[in-house]
Amino acid sequence: MRSQRLTPDCANHSVTCLGVARLLAVLVLTLLLWIAVWMSGIDATVAGELAARLDPIRKPHGAPDAKNSPLHPLKHGLQPRLAFVIVPIIGFANAGVALGGVGAGRLMMPLPAGVAAGLFISRQVGVRGAVLGATKPGRASRPRWASWGQPYDAAPSCGIGFTMSLFKGGLAFAYPMSVDEVKIGALAGSIL
């Protein structure tokens, strides 16, 4: 790790201007930041957000290039594992609901069915309706390369996700039984 004097154009990118360009240095600094934030009593996810904002991207000839970041190979190497293994495990672990004895009868109860429908059906209706509402009156035009089916295809990935559904359900309902039903509905809607 090398350092150099900060210049005026480096004021907003101090980590980059300090020349932190080695993966090990970035990981050690991130770990120290996480420990400091956690020990301060602030939620440690704040450290992750701060560390992501300080990803040192070196700027050759004034143009930003993420491939020059020391974290670039690490991010791309971890992406499949994070997206398909770690994030789902964390989501299910945070859900904290026992799935033993959950059958079709419990899924069809009003609260779980409503949450599942809200996650699944409302996305398609909302996205498709917004696209039609913008294009039919002439406020917007559909790109030539896009089909009318593409908004429907993209709709399931729009809106709030599994963990935010759990968070909002936990705030909306006080009884543990209701919160469990919200969790089951959010899980069912996310699987759909």
PDB file of C-alpha atoms in Angstrom:
ATOM      1  CA  MET A   1       0.000   0.000   0.000  1.00  0.00           C
ATOM      2  CA  ARG A   2       1.463   3.331  -1.014  1.00  0.00           C
ATOM      3  CA  SER A   3       0.230   6.824  -0.289  1.00  0.00           C
ATOM      4  CA  GLN A   4       0.502  10.112  -2.072  1.00  0.00           C
ATOM      5  CA  ARG A   5      -0.644  13.641  -1.403  1.00  0.00           C
ATOM      6  CA  LEU A   6      -4.329  14.287  -1.986  1.00  0.00           C
ATOM      7  CA  THR A   7      -5.051  16.531  -4.930  1.00  0.00           C
ATOM      8  CA  PRO A   8      -8.244  18.560  -5.391  1.00  0.00           C
ATOM      9  CA  ASP A   9      -9.681  16.066  -7.912  1.00  0.00           C
ATOM     10  CA  CYS A  10      -9.067  13.271  -5.377  1.00  0.00           C
ATOM     11  CA  ALA A  11     -11.203  14.886  -2.666  1.00  0.00           C
ATOM     12  CA  ASN A  12     -14.190  12.596  -3.316  1.00  0.00           C
ATOM     13  CA  HIS A  13     -12.135   9.447  -3.858  1.00  0.00           C
ATOM     14  CA  SER A  14      -9.676   9.450  -0.962  1.00  0.00           C
ATOM     15  CA  VAL A  15      -9.151   5.669  -0.867  1.00  0.00           C
ATOM     16  CA  THR A  16      -8.327   5.659  -4.578  1.00  0.00           C
ATOM     17  CA  CYS A  17      -5.972   8.591  -4.230  1.00  0.00           C
ATOM     18  CA  LEU A  18      -4.187   6.991  -1.325  1.00  0.00           C
ATOM     19  CA  GLY A  19      -3.180   4.241  -3.720  1.00  0.00           C
ATOM     20  CA  VAL A  20      -4.890   1.298  -2.003  1.00  0.00           C
ATOM     21  CA  ALA A  21      -4.599  -1.125  -4.868  1.00  0.00           C
ATOM     22  CA  ARG A  22      -3.974  -4.509  -3.279  1.00  0.00           C
ATOM     23  CA  LEU A  23      -6.773  -6.917  -2.491  1.00  0.00           C
ATOM     24  CA  LEU A  24      -5.342  -7.939   0.878  1.00  0.00           C
ATOM     25  CA  ALA A  25      -5.084  -4.290   2.001  1.00  0.00           C
ATOM     26  CA  VAL A  26      -8.688  -3.602   0.975  1.00  0.00           C
ATOM     27  CA  LEU A  27      -9.939  -6.734   2.770  1.00  0.00           C
ATOM     28  CA  VAL A  28      -8.027  -5.903   5.968  1.00  0.00           C
ATOM     29  CA  LEU A  29      -9.323  -2.316   5.968  1.00  0.00           C
ATOM     30  CA  THR A  30     -12.870  -3.568   5.362  1.00  0.00           C
ATOM     31  CA  LEU A  31     -12.595  -6.057   8.222  1.00  0.00           C
ATOM     32  CA  LEU A  32     -11.311  -3.351  10.575  1.00  0.00           C
ATOM     33  CA  LEU A  33     -14.166  -1.065   9.518  1.00  0.00           C
ATOM     34  CA  TRP A  34     -16.704  -3.838  10.132  1.00  0.00           C
ATOM     35  CA  ILE A  35     -15.284  -4.573  13.608  1.00  0.00           C
ATOM     36  CA  ALA A  36     -15.283  -0.870  14.544  1.00  0.00           C
ATOM     37  CA  VAL A  37     -18.872  -0.356  13.415  1.00  0.00           C
ATOM     38  CA  TRP A  38     -20.056  -3.551  15.114  1.00  0.00           C
ATOM     39  CA  MET A  39     -18.337  -2.655  18.401  1.00  0.00           C
ATOM     40  CA  SER A  40     -19.853   0.837  18.293  1.00  0.00           C
ATOM     41  CA  GLY A  41     -23.325  -0.672  18.558  1.00  0.00           C
ATOM     42  CA  ILE A  42     -24.402   0.357  15.065  1.00  0.00           C
ATOM     43  CA  ASP A  43     -25.779  -2.407  12.846  1.00  0.00           C
ATOM     44  CA  ALA A  44     -22.777  -3.995  11.129  1.00  0.00           C
ATOM     45  CA  THR A  45     -24.469  -3.933   7.706  1.00  0.00           C
ATOM     46  CA  VAL A  46     -23.639  -0.221   7.678  1.00  0.00           C
ATOM     47  CA  ALA A  47     -19.971  -1.219   7.443  1.00  0.00           C
ATOM     48  CA  GLY A  48     -20.743  -3.261   4.336  1.00  0.00           C
ATOM     49  CA  GLU A  49     -22.459  -0.291   2.735  1.00  0.00           C
ATOM     50  CA  LEU A  50     -19.558   2.008   3.596  1.00  0.00           C
ATOM     51  CA  ALA A  51     -16.984  -0.488   2.323  1.00  0.00           C
ATOM     52  CA  ALA A  52     -18.863  -0.872  -0.957  1.00  0.00           C
ATOM     53  CA  ARG A  53     -18.828   2.892  -1.436  1.00  0.00           C
ATOM     54  CA  LEU A  54     -15.073   2.993  -0.839  1.00  0.00           C
ATOM     55  CA  ASP A  55     -14.177   0.329  -3.417  1.00  0.00           C
ATOM     56  CA  PRO A  56     -10.914   1.726  -4.765  1.00  0.00           C
ATOM     57  CA  ILE A  57     -11.256   2.059  -8.523  1.00  0.00           C
ATOM     58  CA  ARG A  58      -8.129   3.462 -10.101  1.00  0.00           C
ATOM     59  CA  LYS A  59      -8.849   5.953 -12.853  1.00  0.00           C
ATOM     60  CA  PRO A  60      -6.453   5.698 -15.783  1.00  0.00           C
ATOM     61  CA  HIS A  61      -6.509   8.926 -17.802  1.00  0.00           C
ATOM     62  CA  GLY A  62      -9.501  10.237 -15.858  1.00  0.00           C
ATOM     63  CA  ALA A  63     -11.955   7.519 -16.983  1.00  0.00           C
ATOM     64  CA  PRO A  64     -13.525   5.250 -14.358  1.00  0.00           C
ATOM     65  CA  ASP A  65     -12.887   1.558 -15.016  1.00  0.00           C
ATOM     66  CA  ALA A  66     -14.214  -1.031 -12.582  1.00  0.00           C
ATOM     67  CA  LYS A  67     -11.829  -3.637 -13.994  1.00  0.00           C
ATOM     68  CA  ASN A  68      -8.972  -1.715 -12.363  1.00  0.00           C
ATOM     69  CA  SER A  69     -10.454  -2.267  -8.914  1.00  0.00           C
ATOM     70  CA  PRO A  70      -8.588  -4.787  -6.748  1.00  0.00           C
ATOM     71  CA  LEU A  71     -12.000  -6.165  -5.754  1.00  0.00           C
ATOM     72  CA  HIS A  72     -13.135  -6.799  -9.355  1.00  0.00           C
ATOM     73  CA  PRO A  73     -11.876 -10.419  -9.624  1.00  0.00           C
ATOM     74  CA  LEU A  74     -13.126 -11.209  -6.113  1.00  0.00           C
ATOM     75  CA  LYS A  75     -16.613  -9.836  -6.835  1.00  0.00           C
ATOM     76  CA  HIS A  76     -16.974 -11.782 -10.055  1.00  0.00           C
ATOM     77  CA  GLY A  77     -15.582 -14.952  -8.510  1.00  0.00           C
ATOM     78  CA  LEU A  78     -17.999 -14.823  -5.567  1.00  0.00           C
ATOM     79  CA  GLN A  79     -21.104 -13.661  -7.470  1.00  0.00           C
ATOM     80  CA  PRO A  80     -22.542 -17.109  -8.366  1.00  0.00           C
ATOM     81  CA  ARG A  81     -21.960 -18.444  -4.849  1.00  0.00           C
ATOM     82  CA  LEU A  82     -23.498 -15.357  -3.265  1.00  0.00           C
ATOM     83  CA  ALA A  83     -26.543 -15.219  -5.532  1.00  0.00           C
ATOM     84  CA  PHE A  84     -27.432 -18.899  -5.544  1.00  0.00           C
ATOM     85  CA  VAL A  85     -26.159 -20.229  -2.201  1.00  0.00           C
ATOM     86  CA  ILE A  86     -25.290 -17.673   0.489  1.00  0.00           C
ATOM     87  CA  VAL A  87     -28.137 -15.147   0.044  1.00  0.00           C
ATOM     88  CA  PRO A  88     -30.868 -17.848  -0.041  1.00  0.00           C
ATOM     89  CA  ILE A  89     -29.391 -19.532   3.050  1.00  0.00           C
ATOM     90  CA  ILE A  90     -29.350 -16.202   4.907  1.00  0.00           C
ATOM     91  CA  GLY A  91     -32.909 -15.479   3.777  1.00  0.00           C
ATOM     92  CA  PHE A  92     -34.201 -18.836   4.971  1.00  0.00           C
ATOM     93  CA  ALA A  93     -32.251 -18.632   8.225  1.00  0.00           C
ATOM     94  CA  ASN A  94     -33.699 -15.183   8.916  1.00  0.00           C
ATOM     95  CA  ALA A  95     -37.200 -16.381   8.076  1.00  0.00           C
ATOM     96  CA  GLY A  96     -37.144 -18.553  11.196  1.00  0.00           C
ATOM     97  CA  VAL A  97     -40.297 -20.505  10.425  1.00  0.00           C
ATOM     98  CA  ALA A  98     -40.611 -24.258  10.777  1.00  0.00           C
ATOM     99  CA  LEU A  99     -41.815 -25.761   7.513  1.00  0.00           C
ATOM    100  CA  GLY A 100     -42.800 -29.075   9.105  1.00  0.00           C
ATOM    101  CA  GLY A 101     -46.519 -29.678   8.691  1.00  0.00           C
ATOM    102  CA  VAL A 102     -46.991 -26.913   6.118  1.00  0.00           C
ATOM    103  CA  GLY A 103     -49.425 -28.251   3.558  1.00  0.00           C
ATOM    104  CA  ALA A 104     -51.787 -26.889   0.935  1.00  0.00           C
ATOM    105  CA  GLY A 105     -54.402 -26.176   3.592  1.00  0.00           C
ATOM    106  CA  ARG A 106     -52.097 -23.824   5.492  1.00  0.00           C
ATOM    107  CA  LEU A 107     -50.952 -22.144   2.261  1.00  0.00           C
ATOM    108  CA  MET A 108     -54.573 -21.451   1.294  1.00  0.00           C
ATOM    109  CA  MET A 109     -55.396 -19.626   4.525  1.00  0.00           C
ATOM    110  CA  PRO A 110     -56.236 -15.951   3.825  1.00  0.00           C
ATOM    111  CA  LEU A 111     -53.041 -14.353   5.161  1.00  0.00           C
ATOM    112  CA  PRO A 112     -50.423 -16.603   3.492  1.00  0.00           C
ATOM    113  CA  ALA A 113     -52.429 -16.710   0.253  1.00  0.00           C
ATOM    114  CA  GLY A 114     -52.762 -12.923   0.258  1.00  0.00           C
ATOM    115  CA  VAL A 115     -49.054 -12.369   0.815  1.00  0.00           C
ATOM    116  CA  ALA A 116     -48.148 -14.899  -1.901  1.00  0.00           C
ATOM    117  CA  ALA A 117     -50.609 -13.312  -4.331  1.00  0.00           C
ATOM    118  CA  GLY A 118     -49.320  -9.852  -3.471  1.00  0.00           C
ATOM    119  CA  LEU A 119     -45.781 -10.916  -4.278  1.00  0.00           C
ATOM    120  CA  PHE A 120     -46.615 -12.809  -7.448  1.00  0.00           C
ATOM    121  CA  ILE A 121     -49.738 -11.430  -9.138  1.00  0.00           C
ATOM    122  CA  SER A 122     -49.418  -7.749  -8.251  1.00  0.00           C
ATOM    123  CA  ARG A 123     -45.981  -7.544  -9.851  1.00  0.00           C
ATOM    124  CA  GLN A 124     -47.260  -8.676 -13.230  1.00  0.00           C
ATOM    125  CA  VAL A 125     -50.369  -6.509 -13.046  1.00  0.00           C
ATOM    126  CA  GLY A 126     -48.376  -3.476 -11.871  1.00  0.00           C
ATOM    127  CA  VAL A 127     -45.516  -3.736 -14.358  1.00  0.00           C
ATOM    128  CA  ARG A 128     -47.710  -4.612 -17.334  1.00  0.00           C
ATOM    129  CA  GLY A 129     -50.202  -1.904 -16.360  1.00  0.00           C
ATOM    130  CA  ALA A 130     -47.469   0.719 -16.055  1.00  0.00           C
ATOM    131  CA  VAL A 131     -46.049  -0.193 -19.466  1.00  0.00           C
ATOM    132  CA  LEU A 132     -49.469  -0.141 -21.127  1.00  0.00           C
ATOM    133  CA  GLY A 133     -50.421   3.038 -19.256  1.00  0.00           C
ATOM    134  CA  ALA A 134     -47.343   4.796 -20.613  1.00  0.00           C
ATOM    135  CA  THR A 135     -47.376   3.492 -24.193  1.00  0.00           C
ATOM    136  CA  LYS A 136     -51.080   3.494 -25.129  1.00  0.00           C
ATOM    137  CA  PRO A 137     -51.703   7.230 -24.569  1.00  0.00           C
ATOM    138  CA  GLY A 138     -48.439   7.970 -26.387  1.00  0.00           C
ATOM    139  CA  ARG A 139     -46.440   9.164 -23.371  1.00  0.00           C
ATOM    140  CA  ALA A 140     -43.734   6.626 -24.168  1.00  0.00           C
ATOM    141  CA  SER A 141     -42.850   4.336 -27.033  1.00  0.00           C
ATOM    142  CA  ARG A 142     -41.804   0.715 -26.946  1.00  0.00           C
ATOM    143  CA  PRO A 143     -38.264   0.104 -28.217  1.00  0.00           C
ATOM    144  CA  ARG A 144     -38.227  -1.651 -31.610  1.00  0.00           C
ATOM    145  CA  TRP A 145     -36.247  -4.592 -30.226  1.00  0.00           C
ATOM    146  CA  ALA A 146     -38.621  -5.183 -27.277  1.00  0.00           C
ATOM    147  CA  SER A 147     -41.685  -7.408 -27.431  1.00  0.00           C
ATOM    148  CA  TRP A 148     -44.898  -6.905 -25.468  1.00  0.00           C
ATOM    149  CA  GLY A 149     -44.145 -10.096 -23.541  1.00  0.00           C
ATOM    150  CA  GLN A 150     -40.895  -8.789 -22.071  1.00  0.00           C
ATOM    151  CA  PRO A 151     -42.525  -6.628 -19.353  1.00  0.00           C
ATOM    152  CA  TYR A 152     -44.368  -9.738 -18.184  1.00  0.00           C
ATOM    153  CA  ASP A 153     -41.121 -11.735 -18.220  1.00  0.00           C
ATOM    154  CA  ALA A 154     -39.336  -9.078 -16.160  1.00  0.00           C
ATOM    155  CA  ALA A 155     -42.202  -8.508 -13.710  1.00  0.00           C
ATOM    156  CA  PRO A 156     -41.422 -11.325 -11.222  1.00  0.00           C
ATOM    157  CA  SER A 157     -38.053  -9.749 -10.434  1.00  0.00           C
ATOM    158  CA  CYS A 158     -39.589  -6.324  -9.739  1.00  0.00           C
ATOM    159  CA  GLY A 159     -40.967  -5.012  -6.484  1.00  0.00           C
ATOM    160  CA  ILE A 160     -40.051  -5.996  -2.960  1.00  0.00           C
ATOM    161  CA  GLY A 161     -38.351  -9.313  -2.319  1.00  0.00           C
ATOM    162  CA  PHE A 162     -38.507 -12.084   0.221  1.00  0.00           C
ATOM    163  CA  THR A 163     -36.587 -10.454   3.049  1.00  0.00           C
ATOM    164  CA  MET A 164     -38.389  -7.107   2.736  1.00  0.00           C
ATOM    165  CA  SER A 165     -41.717  -8.981   2.820  1.00  0.00           C
ATOM    166  CA  LEU A 166     -40.621 -10.608   6.070  1.00  0.00           C
ATOM    167  CA  PHE A 167     -39.590  -7.257   7.502  1.00  0.00           C
ATOM    168  CA  LYS A 168     -42.866  -5.534   6.592  1.00  0.00           C
ATOM    169  CA  GLY A 169     -44.926  -8.518   7.760  1.00  0.00           C
ATOM    170  CA  GLY A 170     -43.136  -8.460  11.102  1.00  0.00           C
ATOM    171  CA  LEU A 171     -43.991  -4.783  11.495  1.00  0.00           C
ATOM    172  CA  ALA A 172     -47.615  -5.170  10.392  1.00  0.00           C
ATOM    173  CA  PHE A 173     -48.606  -8.103  12.604  1.00  0.00           C
ATOM    174  CA  ALA A 174     -48.053  -8.432  16.336  1.00  0.00           C
ATOM    175  CA  TYR A 175     -49.099 -12.045  16.891  1.00  0.00           C
ATOM    176  CA  PRO A 176     -46.412 -14.713  16.310  1.00  0.00           C
ATOM    177  CA  MET A 177     -48.919 -16.975  14.508  1.00  0.00           C
ATOM    178  CA  SER A 178     -49.706 -14.194  12.019  1.00  0.00           C
ATOM    179  CA  VAL A 179     -46.008 -13.471  11.481  1.00  0.00           C
ATOM    180  CA  ASP A 180     -45.424 -17.171  10.729  1.00  0.00           C
ATOM    181  CA  GLU A 181     -48.262 -17.083   8.189  1.00  0.00           C
ATOM    182  CA  VAL A 182     -46.703 -14.021   6.542  1.00  0.00           C
ATOM    183  CA  LYS A 183     -43.384 -15.882   6.336  1.00  0.00           C
ATOM    184  CA  ILE A 184     -45.025 -18.886   4.699  1.00  0.00           C
ATOM    185  CA  GLY A 185     -46.844 -16.626   2.224  1.00  0.00           C
ATOM    186  CA  ALA A 186     -43.661 -14.708   1.396  1.00  0.00           C
ATOM    187  CA  LEU A 187     -41.805 -17.963   0.834  1.00  0.00           C
ATOM    188  CA  ALA A 188     -44.580 -19.323  -1.401  1.00  0.00           C
ATOM    189  CA  GLY A 189     -44.803 -16.089  -3.399  1.00  0.00           C
ATOM    190  CA  SER A 190     -41.039 -15.976  -3.860  1.00  0.00           C
ATOM    191  CA  ILE A 191     -40.941 -19.584  -5.037  1.00  0.00           C
ATOM    192  CA  LEU A 192     -43.725 -18.876  -7.529  1.00  0.00           C
TER     193      LEU A 192
END
